[in-house]
Amino acid sequence: MDQLDERQRTVFCAVVEEHIRAAEPVGSEHPAVRERLGVSPATIRNTMAALEEMGLLTHPHTSAGRIPTDAGYRLYVDMFQEAEALSAAERQAIRRRLETSAEDPSAAAGQAARVLAFVTQYLSVVASPGLQHQTFRSLHLVPLGERRAIAVIATDSGGLQARMIDLPEGIGPDDLEQISQAITHRLQGCRLADLTHERLEQIVGEASWHHRLLAEVKTWLGRELARGGHPRIVMEGTRHLLREPEFRRPDAATQLLEALEEESVLADAMAAAPEQGLWISIGAENRREELRGCSLVMATYRAGPQVVGTVGIVGPTRMRYRRALAAVRYVADRLTETLKAFE
Amino acid sequence: MDQLDERQRTVFCAVVEEHIRAAEPVGSEHPAVRERLGVSPATIRNTMAALEEMGLLTHPHTSAGRIPTDAGYRLYVDMFQEAEALSAAERQAIRRRLETSAEDPSAAAGQAARVLAFVTQYLSVVASPGLQHQTFRSLHLVPLGERRAIAVIATDSGGLQARMIDLPEGIGPDDLEQISQAITHRLQGCRLADLTHERLEQIVGEASWHHRLLAEVKTWLGRELARGGHPRIVMEGTRHLLREPEFRRPDAATQLLEALEEESVLADAMAAAPEQGLWISIGAENRREELRGCSLVMATYRAGPQVVGTVGIVGPTRMRYRRALAAVRYVADRLTETLKAFE
DNA sequence: GTTAGCACTCTCGTCTGATGAGTGCTAACG
DNA sequence: CGTTAGCACTCATCAGACGAGAGTGCTAAC
């Protein structure tokens, strides 16, 4: 869209930014637009008409100002990939909030969602694909009383999954130790996604240990993986959505919330994200119809080389994209940094 | 409030139930009211006026029907402690959803919230007080590579908390084993709430093991406890709130959501609950002003003899109390049953 | 190419009156 | 004396009218 001349660009940006700021159609007489150029409203009107012709702006009705179309926003974000800078205080708030994640990666998603909602004032979403995308590191069976044990799976990205299991009769601590080591040995380095039930059967089953116990561990692993299949999604900051003028109409809000609370919608939408870098989906660009009224800004985060999750925000198409970009990128980067410890 | 005579009772109940059903003021000519008595609207009007006198009903405006006051709802729920029965299908859905919790108590809260929101069609809340209210059972340090270990705390109610810790140089598996046993031995049976930082210092500190490691374990325990202090709250089903007519006014919804997303509000409100049994808080009865427009129905659940959490729902004061009671009680009971395994 | 002028369009807030639901009061009734 | 019919009254709600204001597009002059 470089076919915009100098003036068109200026007018276009002024309209987008003013509309993002004020949430209202921007007229040709609007100071924000006029200030940037030395020309009269009439001239601006001509330019606006041209921009509308190109499909970048539109009219809610005859006598209203212009608002950007989805295509307009798209052009805008493509023009301004360089994001707005976060203030030092904001950066610090984010870092502080995520520090604790280093100690407890399982809480990282929640923390990230919280701080992102706070900084952006939009609804934030963090999807952590659970075990699915992680690499098996070790299994430990720790005896706990006579007939019970704690089983812990550790993954390379610092993930831990603990649960209790019942023991068949006649299994001693030594047996547990032996089984732990054997399973650890056989599964180490295995991507958990590759551990189908059959595979598990094959790898583990060929040994002839105490069968009942093995069966129990096996079903657990299987179930844990099944659950890891659809990522756990944490949402935070629903309240911010309701404050946006575009969602003040009660059923607009209801519809959106219903969509968001159904996990598959967000999961779908986020599945379209590339593995690397920032990713923006504006209005009609969204796969799921329910999200056509909003925009998503997303980024993946990694533990070492492995992508382990997605952070992002959901807001109206009239979103403060530059700020959102900055915040999402910063949070994703810090998360990645934090999880480096477990590389 | 037994000073209600037969007719007053009938009219009162009819008004409450009809209003709960239809969400609109109930007039004296309303079939639902008239059907229950053989009398004319004029007579009902007199009765209604009397009930209004007593503070049980009120008028939105002169020419509107009657709606119950908070006091009216209170009387109503007190009269009908016997809850509506859940359908077999509903009971089964709840049981099924909670079965998996037996294997993974940490996911129990989430599951319970989900199923409760689904069954009641209100917003549901589950607060699991975390470690705070549980009893220490054992600590295990499992070596993981050279300089790292997994630390797992187990509690009597089946709770597990796992995290990774860095090891100081020169600590072998035997040391870890020894330290685990020593700490387990000293803290066993201790209510975690009683483990203040000083106490921890005192109990653990008197021994002369490897200091750096101990320090690490200690700060972890301390931090974990501090976090356990304010319970983790899971909310599910925000969408249901927006569907209620009383929250269709955009800022009513916004205000309520803002309150609910601030954890302290719910935590406060729930702190007023008794340890045992069902508990209902209607409108103005709520401690926190932000919740004056809604009602809560709550119940605690236990792991063995120990109360470990609260489940409940939030809805308009015009709530289907009898149904809500049944659902909340059933979920709490099933949760308690499920967690019995860890007694 | 730019701008002033102007007629035109359309939304929005306010006002109006009509409608209708539901009341409280009074007087008659069994 | 409790119950009921009748009736005047109140008040929210809704549709339609109206004016104000915002912003447009067009035209003609600069």
XYZ file of C-alpha atoms (C1' of nucleotides) in Angstrom:
746
model
C 0.000 0.000 0.000
C 2.793 2.368 -0.781
C 0.518 3.993 -3.292
C -0.451 6.380 -0.506
C 1.038 9.783 -1.086
C 2.424 11.897 1.694
C -0.826 13.637 2.550
C -2.907 10.504 2.407
C -0.548 8.853 4.822
C -0.728 11.706 7.239
C -4.485 11.920 7.136
C -4.838 8.173 7.408
C -2.612 7.898 10.454
C -4.249 10.855 12.114
C -7.676 9.317 11.642
C -6.613 5.917 12.937
C -4.841 7.298 15.949
C -7.518 9.765 16.841
C -10.180 7.116 16.531
C -8.200 4.704 18.671
C -7.884 7.436 21.250
C -11.427 8.746 21.321
C -13.454 5.808 20.076
C -15.466 8.078 17.831
C -15.679 8.772 14.121
C -13.172 11.386 13.074
C -14.380 14.288 10.982
C -12.467 16.371 8.514
C -12.573 19.355 10.818
C -11.082 17.475 13.676
C -8.148 19.346 15.182
C -6.110 16.152 15.459
C -6.235 15.746 11.724
C -5.939 19.394 10.823
C -2.991 20.024 13.064
C -0.755 17.709 11.144
C -1.316 19.495 7.847
C -1.654 23.127 6.966
C -4.651 22.519 4.761
C -8.353 23.162 5.090
C -11.047 20.676 6.015
C -12.304 20.641 2.467
C -9.006 19.308 1.222
C -8.945 16.738 3.950
C -12.398 15.681 2.885
C -11.116 14.978 -0.562
C -8.287 12.922 0.807
C -10.604 11.027 3.093
C -12.884 10.235 0.194
C -9.880 8.816 -1.632
C -8.897 6.703 1.367
C -12.446 5.439 1.594
C -12.278 4.547 -2.065
C -9.245 2.411 -1.303
C -11.129 0.589 1.413
C -9.079 1.914 4.294
C -11.713 4.100 5.888
C -15.446 3.955 6.103
C -18.535 5.788 7.211
C -20.981 4.600 9.833
C -23.551 6.878 8.160
C -23.691 9.861 5.833
C -23.080 12.592 8.283
C -20.561 10.919 10.514
C -16.799 11.122 10.443
C -14.546 8.356 9.205
C -13.450 5.232 11.003
C -10.806 2.757 9.860
C -11.860 -0.516 8.258
C -10.201 -3.793 9.215
C -8.025 -3.368 6.156
C -7.168 0.097 7.419
C -6.002 -1.236 10.753
C -4.028 -3.899 8.967
C -2.195 -1.295 6.926
C -1.654 0.759 10.029
C -0.024 -2.022 12.024
C 2.083 -3.041 9.066
C 3.311 0.514 8.729
C 4.127 0.771 12.401
C 5.811 -2.436 13.276
C 8.035 -0.467 15.572
C 6.079 -0.620 18.797
C 5.536 2.090 21.305
C 8.016 1.892 24.147
C 6.837 0.733 27.541
C 7.707 2.968 30.432
C 10.460 1.883 32.767
C 7.921 1.404 35.516
C 5.852 -0.874 33.367
C 8.825 -2.939 32.363
C 9.797 -3.287 35.953
C 6.297 -4.307 36.978
C 6.352 -7.033 34.372
C 9.777 -8.274 35.370
C 8.855 -8.346 39.010
C 5.683 -10.226 38.412
C 7.449 -12.827 36.365
C 10.384 -13.292 38.666
C 8.442 -15.640 40.844
C 7.724 -17.753 37.787
C 11.330 -18.795 37.751
C 10.663 -20.650 40.940
C 7.375 -22.095 39.938
C 6.897 -22.444 36.202
C 3.453 -23.882 36.655
C 2.283 -20.525 37.951
C 3.964 -18.640 35.138
C 0.948 -18.607 32.863
C -1.282 -17.094 35.510
C 1.241 -14.445 36.437
C 1.842 -13.506 32.849
C -1.865 -13.198 32.148
C -2.358 -10.990 35.138
C 0.418 -8.579 34.451
C -0.402 -8.381 30.762
C -4.016 -7.522 31.477
C -2.866 -4.913 33.922
C -0.411 -3.257 31.594
C -2.538 -3.278 28.457
C -5.945 -2.867 30.023
C -7.286 -5.471 27.677
C -8.288 -9.048 28.229
C -5.229 -11.231 28.242
C -4.859 -14.866 27.405
C -2.071 -17.285 28.080
C -2.083 -20.748 26.615
C 0.424 -23.193 27.969
C 0.286 -26.351 25.942
C 0.906 -28.398 29.034
C 3.024 -31.451 28.699
C 2.272 -32.028 25.076
C 5.063 -29.913 23.710
C 7.620 -30.713 26.297
C 10.350 -33.259 26.480
C 10.370 -36.017 29.026
C 13.217 -35.830 31.451
C 12.550 -38.178 34.312
C 10.007 -40.009 36.394
C 10.352 -40.389 40.128
C 8.360 -42.630 42.386
C 8.698 -41.631 45.999
C 7.292 -43.974 48.629
C 4.712 -42.454 50.902
C 3.524 -44.839 53.557
C 2.948 -48.492 52.882
C 0.677 -48.590 49.897
C 1.098 -45.258 48.276
C 3.678 -43.287 46.367
C 4.168 -39.875 44.851
C 4.902 -39.907 41.167
C 6.625 -36.902 39.647
C 7.335 -36.307 35.998
C 9.921 -33.686 35.205
C 10.386 -32.194 31.762
C 13.280 -30.412 30.178
C 11.579 -27.069 30.340
C 11.240 -27.223 34.072
C 7.710 -28.518 34.151
C 6.715 -30.754 37.022
C 3.632 -32.904 37.323
C 3.058 -34.653 40.590
C 0.343 -36.999 41.681
C -0.317 -39.763 44.091
C -0.690 -43.350 43.066
C -1.703 -46.466 44.929
C 0.770 -49.275 45.104
C 0.031 -52.937 44.644
C 1.015 -55.094 47.552
C 4.585 -56.086 48.080
C 6.339 -53.225 46.381
C 9.219 -51.849 48.355
C 11.159 -48.612 48.052
C 13.841 -50.414 46.114
C 11.361 -51.587 43.539
C 10.110 -48.056 43.127
C 13.589 -46.773 42.673
C 14.328 -49.399 40.117
C 11.156 -48.762 38.178
C 11.738 -45.024 38.229
C 15.168 -45.422 36.792
C 14.078 -47.865 34.176
C 11.243 -45.702 32.910
C 13.330 -42.573 33.073
C 16.012 -44.301 31.093
C 13.647 -45.440 28.415
C 11.676 -42.289 27.945
C 14.341 -39.696 28.395
C 14.469 -37.144 25.645
C 11.210 -38.305 24.222
C 8.865 -35.533 23.067
C 5.776 -36.127 25.082
C 3.629 -35.501 22.054
C 5.190 -38.587 20.507
C 4.222 -40.738 23.463
C 1.044 -42.212 22.119
C -0.572 -44.915 24.115
C 0.790 -47.570 21.829
C 4.261 -46.196 21.953
C 4.081 -46.142 25.733
C 2.932 -49.713 25.749
C 5.778 -50.686 23.557
C 8.532 -48.851 25.342
C 7.463 -49.625 28.821
C 5.664 -52.881 28.340
C 8.517 -54.923 27.075
C 10.054 -54.979 30.477
C 8.701 -57.437 32.992
C 8.398 -55.476 36.159
C 5.584 -55.558 38.591
C 2.710 -55.349 36.252
C 0.030 -53.721 38.345
C 2.217 -50.820 39.243
C 3.372 -50.340 35.740
C -0.156 -50.375 34.514
C -1.013 -47.617 36.927
C 1.894 -45.451 35.923
C 1.084 -46.060 32.320
C -2.540 -45.020 32.523
C -1.536 -41.971 34.422
C 0.979 -40.927 31.843
C -1.556 -41.602 29.163
C -4.235 -39.542 30.809
C -1.905 -36.720 31.678
C -0.885 -36.534 28.060
C -4.426 -36.654 26.813
C -5.205 -33.705 28.974
C -2.067 -31.921 27.859
C -3.464 -32.213 24.352
C -5.682 -29.199 24.476
C -3.663 -26.453 26.045
C -4.695 -24.904 29.314
C -5.895 -21.441 28.742
C -5.812 -18.763 31.366
C -7.852 -15.614 30.861
C -7.524 -12.495 32.881
C -9.082 -9.065 32.751
C -12.529 -9.707 31.368
C -13.549 -6.489 33.028
C -11.447 -4.456 30.639
C -13.452 -5.677 27.694
C -16.684 -4.477 29.180
C -15.273 -1.012 29.485
C -14.695 -0.677 25.767
C -17.472 1.259 24.059
C -17.827 -1.383 21.342
C -18.826 -3.942 23.943
C -21.165 -1.828 25.972
C -24.104 -3.111 24.053
C -25.064 -5.939 26.400
C -25.415 -8.676 23.858
C -22.230 -7.759 22.079
C -20.470 -8.352 25.369
C -22.414 -11.510 26.114
C -21.718 -13.021 22.744
C -18.034 -12.316 22.951
C -17.736 -13.671 26.466
C -19.594 -16.806 25.584
C -17.212 -17.327 22.741
C -14.146 -16.684 24.832
C -15.227 -18.952 27.635
C -15.530 -21.777 25.223
C -11.956 -22.914 25.097
C -12.014 -24.172 21.561
C -12.630 -20.716 20.160
C -9.477 -19.210 21.521
C -7.541 -22.383 20.931
C -8.572 -22.308 17.288
C -7.800 -18.665 16.900
C -4.407 -19.053 18.435
C -3.596 -22.150 16.465
C -3.285 -19.887 13.452
C -0.286 -18.167 15.003
C 3.150 -18.748 13.568
C 5.734 -20.362 15.791
C 7.905 -17.326 15.935
C 7.451 -13.677 16.570
C 4.507 -11.412 17.022
C 1.256 -12.047 15.354
C -1.775 -9.839 14.919
C -5.209 -10.854 13.800
C -7.629 -8.057 13.080
C -11.395 -8.323 13.040
C -12.499 -10.260 10.002
C -9.078 -11.856 9.731
C -9.956 -14.080 12.643
C -10.772 -17.639 11.781
C -13.630 -17.913 14.186
C -16.628 -15.873 13.368
C -17.248 -15.100 17.024
C -14.059 -13.091 17.131
C -14.718 -11.005 14.063
C -15.419 -8.022 16.241
C -12.061 -8.038 17.955
C -8.379 -8.139 17.387
C -5.789 -10.430 18.890
C -2.143 -9.687 19.470
C -0.145 -12.784 20.269
C 3.381 -14.024 20.704
C 4.828 -17.396 21.544
C 7.293 -17.974 24.325
C 9.873 -20.669 24.642
C 11.690 -22.745 27.151
C 15.065 -23.103 25.537
C 14.522 -23.818 21.856
C 11.083 -25.260 22.441
C 7.920 -23.208 22.031
C 5.893 -23.948 25.145
C 3.106 -21.429 25.080
C 1.392 -18.365 23.719
C 0.625 -15.074 25.409
C -1.673 -12.502 23.951
C -4.444 -10.041 24.354
C -7.942 -9.637 23.029
C -9.428 -6.220 22.478
C -11.645 -4.290 20.107
C -10.381 -3.820 16.577
C -9.934 -0.241 17.704
C -6.991 -1.367 19.757
C -3.923 0.494 20.852
C -1.881 -1.755 18.644
C 1.481 -0.187 19.124
C 1.224 -0.379 22.848
C -0.232 -3.851 22.743
C 2.602 -5.030 20.547
C 5.152 -3.679 22.951
C 3.557 -5.245 25.986
C 2.939 -8.642 24.465
C 6.422 -8.833 23.049
C 8.009 -7.786 26.295
C 6.067 -10.295 28.360
C 6.801 -13.108 25.929
C 10.482 -12.236 25.892
C 10.724 -12.059 29.642
C 8.937 -15.366 30.000
C 11.326 -16.954 27.576
C 14.202 -15.441 29.467
C 12.866 -16.731 32.755
C 12.438 -20.222 31.458
C 15.935 -20.275 30.047
C 17.056 -21.410 33.447
C 15.721 -24.845 32.594
C 17.263 -25.205 29.204
C -41.466 -14.774 60.739
C -44.154 -17.299 61.526
C -46.540 -14.423 61.962
C -47.490 -14.963 58.348
C -50.920 -16.493 58.069
C -51.778 -19.105 55.519
C -52.768 -16.740 52.768
C -49.842 -14.424 53.268
C -47.514 -17.354 52.965
C -49.118 -18.515 49.765
C -49.074 -15.096 48.183
C -45.554 -14.451 49.319
C -44.209 -17.686 47.897
C -46.091 -17.220 44.661
C -44.645 -13.755 44.206
C -41.107 -14.853 44.976
C -41.227 -17.850 42.728
C -42.919 -16.082 39.886
C -40.457 -13.249 40.074
C -37.520 -15.627 40.124
C -38.942 -17.300 37.081
C -39.877 -14.297 35.000
C -37.587 -11.578 36.343
C -40.434 -9.109 36.390
C -42.571 -7.463 39.033
C -45.570 -9.596 39.906
C -48.979 -7.965 39.925
C -52.008 -8.955 41.902
C -53.769 -10.148 38.789
C -50.979 -12.415 37.814
C -52.243 -15.912 37.078
C -49.406 -17.508 39.000
C -50.556 -15.794 42.155
C -54.256 -16.132 41.559
C -54.130 -19.787 40.725
C -52.988 -20.768 44.152
C -55.924 -19.115 45.891
C -59.571 -18.884 45.050
C -59.663 -15.185 45.800
C -59.878 -12.048 43.724
C -57.052 -9.711 42.818
C -58.406 -7.118 45.212
C -57.916 -9.432 48.124
C -54.462 -10.303 46.960
C -53.701 -6.618 46.773
C -54.587 -6.266 50.417
C -52.358 -9.170 51.325
C -49.542 -7.782 49.253
C -49.862 -4.449 50.960
C -49.527 -6.229 54.275
C -46.443 -8.108 53.117
C -44.965 -4.866 51.928
C -45.689 -3.380 55.343
C -43.645 -6.196 56.866
C -40.736 -5.415 54.587
C -40.888 -8.597 52.565
C -42.017 -7.136 49.293
C -41.530 -3.829 47.616
C -42.499 -1.703 44.652
C -40.166 -0.414 41.975
C -42.705 2.341 41.341
C -46.357 3.084 42.006
C -47.896 1.231 39.185
C -45.641 -1.771 39.075
C -46.138 -5.186 40.605
C -44.306 -6.401 43.681
C -40.817 -7.779 43.938
C -39.241 -9.411 46.971
C -36.872 -7.424 49.163
C -33.612 -8.903 50.401
C -35.424 -9.692 53.627
C -38.081 -11.401 51.587
C -35.571 -13.639 49.893
C -34.038 -14.382 53.251
C -37.358 -15.521 54.639
C -37.974 -17.518 51.515
C -34.730 -19.475 51.690
C -35.189 -20.054 55.395
C -38.628 -21.460 54.754
C -37.401 -23.728 52.012
C -34.248 -25.226 53.291
C -35.200 -28.424 51.576
C -33.591 -27.970 48.218
C -34.926 -28.833 44.835
C -33.704 -32.218 43.677
C -31.162 -32.416 40.915
C -31.995 -34.667 38.035
C -30.216 -37.978 37.752
C -28.463 -36.743 34.648
C -27.178 -33.704 36.454
C -25.939 -35.735 39.360
C -24.166 -38.027 37.025
C -22.581 -35.168 35.129
C -21.232 -33.800 38.367
C -19.892 -37.124 39.527
C -18.230 -37.799 36.241
C -16.593 -34.431 36.143
C -15.221 -34.843 39.615
C -13.994 -38.381 39.218
C -10.812 -37.226 37.620
C -10.188 -35.056 40.660
C -9.511 -38.134 42.672
C -6.412 -38.611 40.638
C -5.342 -35.026 40.609
C -6.582 -32.996 43.557
C -4.875 -29.890 42.267
C -7.253 -29.850 39.323
C -10.270 -30.448 41.526
C -11.059 -26.774 42.023
C -11.148 -26.073 38.319
C -13.310 -29.066 37.565
C -15.725 -28.241 40.330
C -16.059 -24.650 39.167
C -16.767 -25.722 35.645
C -19.408 -28.256 36.405
C -21.093 -26.024 38.939
C -21.328 -23.159 36.479
C -22.723 -25.532 33.927
C -25.373 -27.003 36.181
C -26.547 -23.789 37.817
C -26.021 -21.414 34.925
C -24.575 -18.902 37.310
C -21.043 -17.778 37.893
C -19.266 -20.262 40.078
C -16.359 -19.787 42.393
C -14.075 -22.269 44.040
C -11.589 -21.201 46.650
C -8.990 -23.696 47.649
C -7.068 -22.286 50.569
C -3.942 -23.904 49.278
C -1.503 -25.191 51.779
C -2.536 -22.920 54.580
C -5.223 -25.130 55.992
C -3.552 -28.399 55.409
C -1.365 -30.573 57.516
C 2.217 -31.250 56.645
C 2.943 -34.841 55.883
C 6.324 -35.089 54.273
C 9.013 -33.381 52.254
C 10.960 -35.195 49.586
C 14.064 -34.012 47.832
C 14.709 -35.946 44.675
C 18.035 -35.434 42.930
C 17.796 -34.283 39.352
C 21.152 -33.991 37.695
C 24.185 -32.649 39.511
C 23.115 -29.357 40.935
C 19.381 -29.549 41.032
C 16.642 -31.361 42.874
C 12.902 -31.661 42.879
C 11.297 -30.796 46.174
C 7.843 -32.135 46.877
C 5.675 -31.348 49.863
C 2.839 -33.733 50.548
C -0.030 -32.946 52.862
C -2.487 -35.152 54.651
C -5.310 -34.142 52.384
C -3.522 -35.383 49.324
C -2.120 -32.036 48.249
C 1.178 -32.020 46.456
C 3.419 -29.064 45.764
C 6.434 -29.652 43.617
C 9.167 -27.336 42.545
C 12.739 -27.339 41.482
C 15.521 -26.051 43.626
C 19.189 -25.481 42.984
C 21.650 -27.380 45.107
C 24.771 -25.994 46.675
C 27.921 -27.772 45.670
C 28.817 -31.083 47.208
C 25.415 -32.373 48.143
C 24.864 -35.982 47.260
C 21.736 -38.065 46.997
C 22.362 -39.400 50.466
C 22.423 -35.931 51.923
C 19.152 -35.142 50.246
C 17.616 -38.274 51.588
C 18.825 -37.488 55.060
C 17.578 -33.919 54.973
C 14.214 -34.992 53.615
C 13.750 -37.428 56.421
C 14.858 -35.026 59.069
C 12.535 -32.252 57.949
C 9.685 -34.650 57.434
C 10.239 -36.003 60.892
C 10.217 -32.598 62.498
C 7.292 -31.058 60.683
C 5.022 -34.044 60.409
C 1.515 -33.395 61.617
C 2.134 -29.682 61.803
C -0.714 -27.501 60.524
C 0.877 -25.463 57.825
C -0.872 -22.370 59.042
C 1.124 -22.670 62.252
C 4.401 -22.743 60.398
C 5.342 -19.105 60.705
C 8.718 -18.099 59.515
C 10.041 -18.004 63.060
C 8.656 -21.369 63.872
C 10.249 -22.778 60.766
C 13.529 -21.226 61.730
C 13.295 -22.745 65.131
C 12.264 -26.231 64.120
C 14.539 -26.593 61.196
C 17.319 -24.304 62.157
C 18.472 -26.069 65.248
C 19.922 -28.839 63.208
C 23.283 -28.325 61.637
C 22.959 -29.659 58.149
C 24.258 -28.095 55.034
C 23.216 -24.576 55.552
C 22.824 -23.260 52.052
C 20.460 -26.022 51.081
C 18.438 -25.670 54.195
C 18.122 -21.991 53.624
C 16.770 -22.637 50.184
C 14.224 -25.150 51.366
C 13.238 -22.813 54.137
C 12.597 -19.809 51.971
C 10.653 -21.957 49.615
C 8.432 -23.286 52.356
C 8.000 -19.777 53.654
C 7.054 -18.378 50.296
C 4.767 -21.242 49.463
C 2.975 -20.664 52.726
C 2.719 -16.950 52.226
C 1.080 -17.615 48.909
C -1.179 -20.217 50.445
C -2.355 -17.436 52.740
C -4.813 -15.943 50.359
C -6.636 -18.818 48.811
C -6.521 -19.436 45.104
C -9.798 -18.551 43.594
C -11.092 -20.049 40.399
C -14.026 -18.404 38.640
C -15.997 -19.942 35.868
C -19.066 -18.914 33.899
C -18.858 -15.137 33.819
C -21.006 -15.307 30.735
C -23.972 -16.493 32.749
C -23.986 -13.313 34.783
C -24.262 -11.145 31.710
C -27.347 -12.985 30.650
C -29.242 -12.027 33.787
C -31.539 -9.048 33.214
C -30.262 -7.298 36.331
C -26.795 -7.130 34.826
C -27.704 -6.126 31.352
C -27.182 -2.502 32.160
C -23.582 -2.231 31.001
C -22.150 -0.534 34.029
C -23.920 -2.822 36.443
C -22.108 -5.680 34.774
C -18.834 -3.811 34.633
C -18.924 -2.871 38.274
C -19.700 -6.375 39.373
C -17.021 -7.907 37.205
C -14.439 -5.455 38.407
C -15.305 -6.414 41.942
C -15.204 -10.119 41.265
C -11.897 -9.991 39.462
C -10.336 -8.361 42.457
C -9.607 -11.398 44.522
C -9.943 -9.747 47.868
C -13.620 -9.039 47.338
C -14.610 -12.644 46.965
C -12.123 -13.752 49.552
C -13.651 -11.330 52.037
C -17.159 -12.321 51.208
C -16.381 -15.972 51.566
C -14.468 -15.513 54.758
C -17.800 -14.835 56.415
C -18.894 -18.395 55.735
C -19.207 -20.839 58.576
C -16.971 -23.900 58.564
C -19.803 -26.310 58.124
C -22.782 -26.645 55.922
C -24.445 -24.445 53.382
C -24.360 -20.758 53.602
C -26.311 -18.119 51.762
C -25.650 -14.427 51.634
C -28.316 -12.285 50.063
C -27.862 -8.823 48.618
C -27.298 -6.364 51.405
C -26.186 -9.129 53.707
C -22.899 -9.254 51.879
C -19.996 -7.719 53.654
C -18.570 -6.087 50.633
C -20.576 -3.292 49.193
C -19.705 -4.319 45.650
C -21.677 -7.507 46.097
C -24.817 -5.904 47.442
C -26.555 -6.529 44.171
C -26.028 -10.272 44.196
C -26.401 -13.356 46.274
C -23.876 -16.025 47.084
C -24.550 -19.647 47.859
C -21.562 -21.396 49.331
C -20.485 -24.601 50.979
C -17.189 -25.816 52.296
C -15.664 -29.095 51.339
C -13.267 -31.218 53.304
C -10.462 -33.635 52.915
C -11.055 -35.955 55.802
C -11.932 -33.880 58.818
C -10.158 -30.836 57.502
C -11.941 -28.052 55.620
C -9.841 -27.415 52.559
C -11.941 -25.186 50.394
C -15.170 -23.469 49.480
C -17.368 -23.899 46.440
C -20.154 -21.567 45.580
C -22.025 -19.527 43.062
C -22.727 -15.879 42.497
C -25.949 -14.744 40.943
C -28.544 -11.996 41.125
C -30.522 -11.758 44.354
C -33.308 -13.072 42.181
C -31.630 -16.432 42.201
C -33.060 -19.885 41.873
C -32.073 -20.554 45.437
C -33.514 -23.990 45.830
C -31.765 -25.254 42.780
C -28.591 -23.451 43.674
C -28.632 -24.987 47.124
C -29.004 -28.446 45.717
C -26.204 -28.042 43.204
C -23.744 -26.424 45.565
C -24.375 -28.960 48.256
C -24.060 -31.862 45.889
C -20.801 -30.639 44.423
C -19.342 -29.943 47.852
C -20.382 -33.372 49.094
C -18.965 -35.149 46.100
C -15.724 -33.260 46.403
C -15.482 -34.213 50.043
C -16.229 -37.785 49.131
C -13.586 -37.771 46.449
C -10.970 -36.381 48.760
C -11.764 -38.934 51.418
C -9.331 -41.204 49.678
C -6.567 -39.172 51.270
C -7.806 -39.190 54.792
C -4.664 21.991 -6.680
C -6.981 24.308 -2.926
C -10.636 26.434 -0.604
C -15.051 28.823 0.801
C -19.825 28.353 0.631
C -23.868 25.854 0.874
C -27.458 22.555 0.578
C -28.235 18.088 2.159
C -28.349 13.948 5.167
C -28.549 11.612 9.134
C -28.042 10.835 14.244
C -29.240 12.136 18.687
C -31.527 14.183 22.493
C -35.787 16.116 24.008
C -40.431 16.534 24.177
C -45.020 15.071 23.574
C -49.102 12.370 24.134
C -51.143 7.848 24.101
C -51.160 3.358 26.170
C -51.475 0.139 29.587
C -50.320 -2.105 33.698
C -51.122 -2.043 38.326
C -52.142 0.306 42.266
C -55.026 2.153 46.540
C -59.389 3.516 48.044
C -64.267 3.212 48.674
C -68.518 1.278 48.866
C -71.336 -2.669 48.298
C -71.953 -7.573 49.172
C -72.640 -12.210 51.536
C -66.104 -8.627 59.004
C -63.667 -10.386 55.357
C -64.176 -10.147 50.414
C -64.964 -8.037 46.123
C -66.228 -4.862 42.177
C -65.549 -0.406 40.549
C -62.916 3.472 39.673
C -59.755 7.209 39.729
C -54.960 7.744 39.800
C -49.910 7.084 38.993
C -46.164 6.137 36.413
C -43.075 3.583 33.124
C -42.797 2.795 28.378
C -43.119 3.634 23.581
C -43.767 5.901 19.220
C -43.653 9.987 16.716
C -42.259 14.834 16.049
C -38.970 18.186 16.144
C -34.818 20.952 16.365
C -29.950 21.054 16.829
C -25.671 19.781 15.351
C -22.182 17.342 12.986
C -20.252 16.217 8.865
C -20.640 15.309 4.219
C -20.304 16.110 -1.058
C -20.669 19.321 -4.630
C -19.808 23.584 -7.014
C -17.656 27.574 -8.136
C -14.159 30.807 -7.182
C -9.293 31.571 -5.979
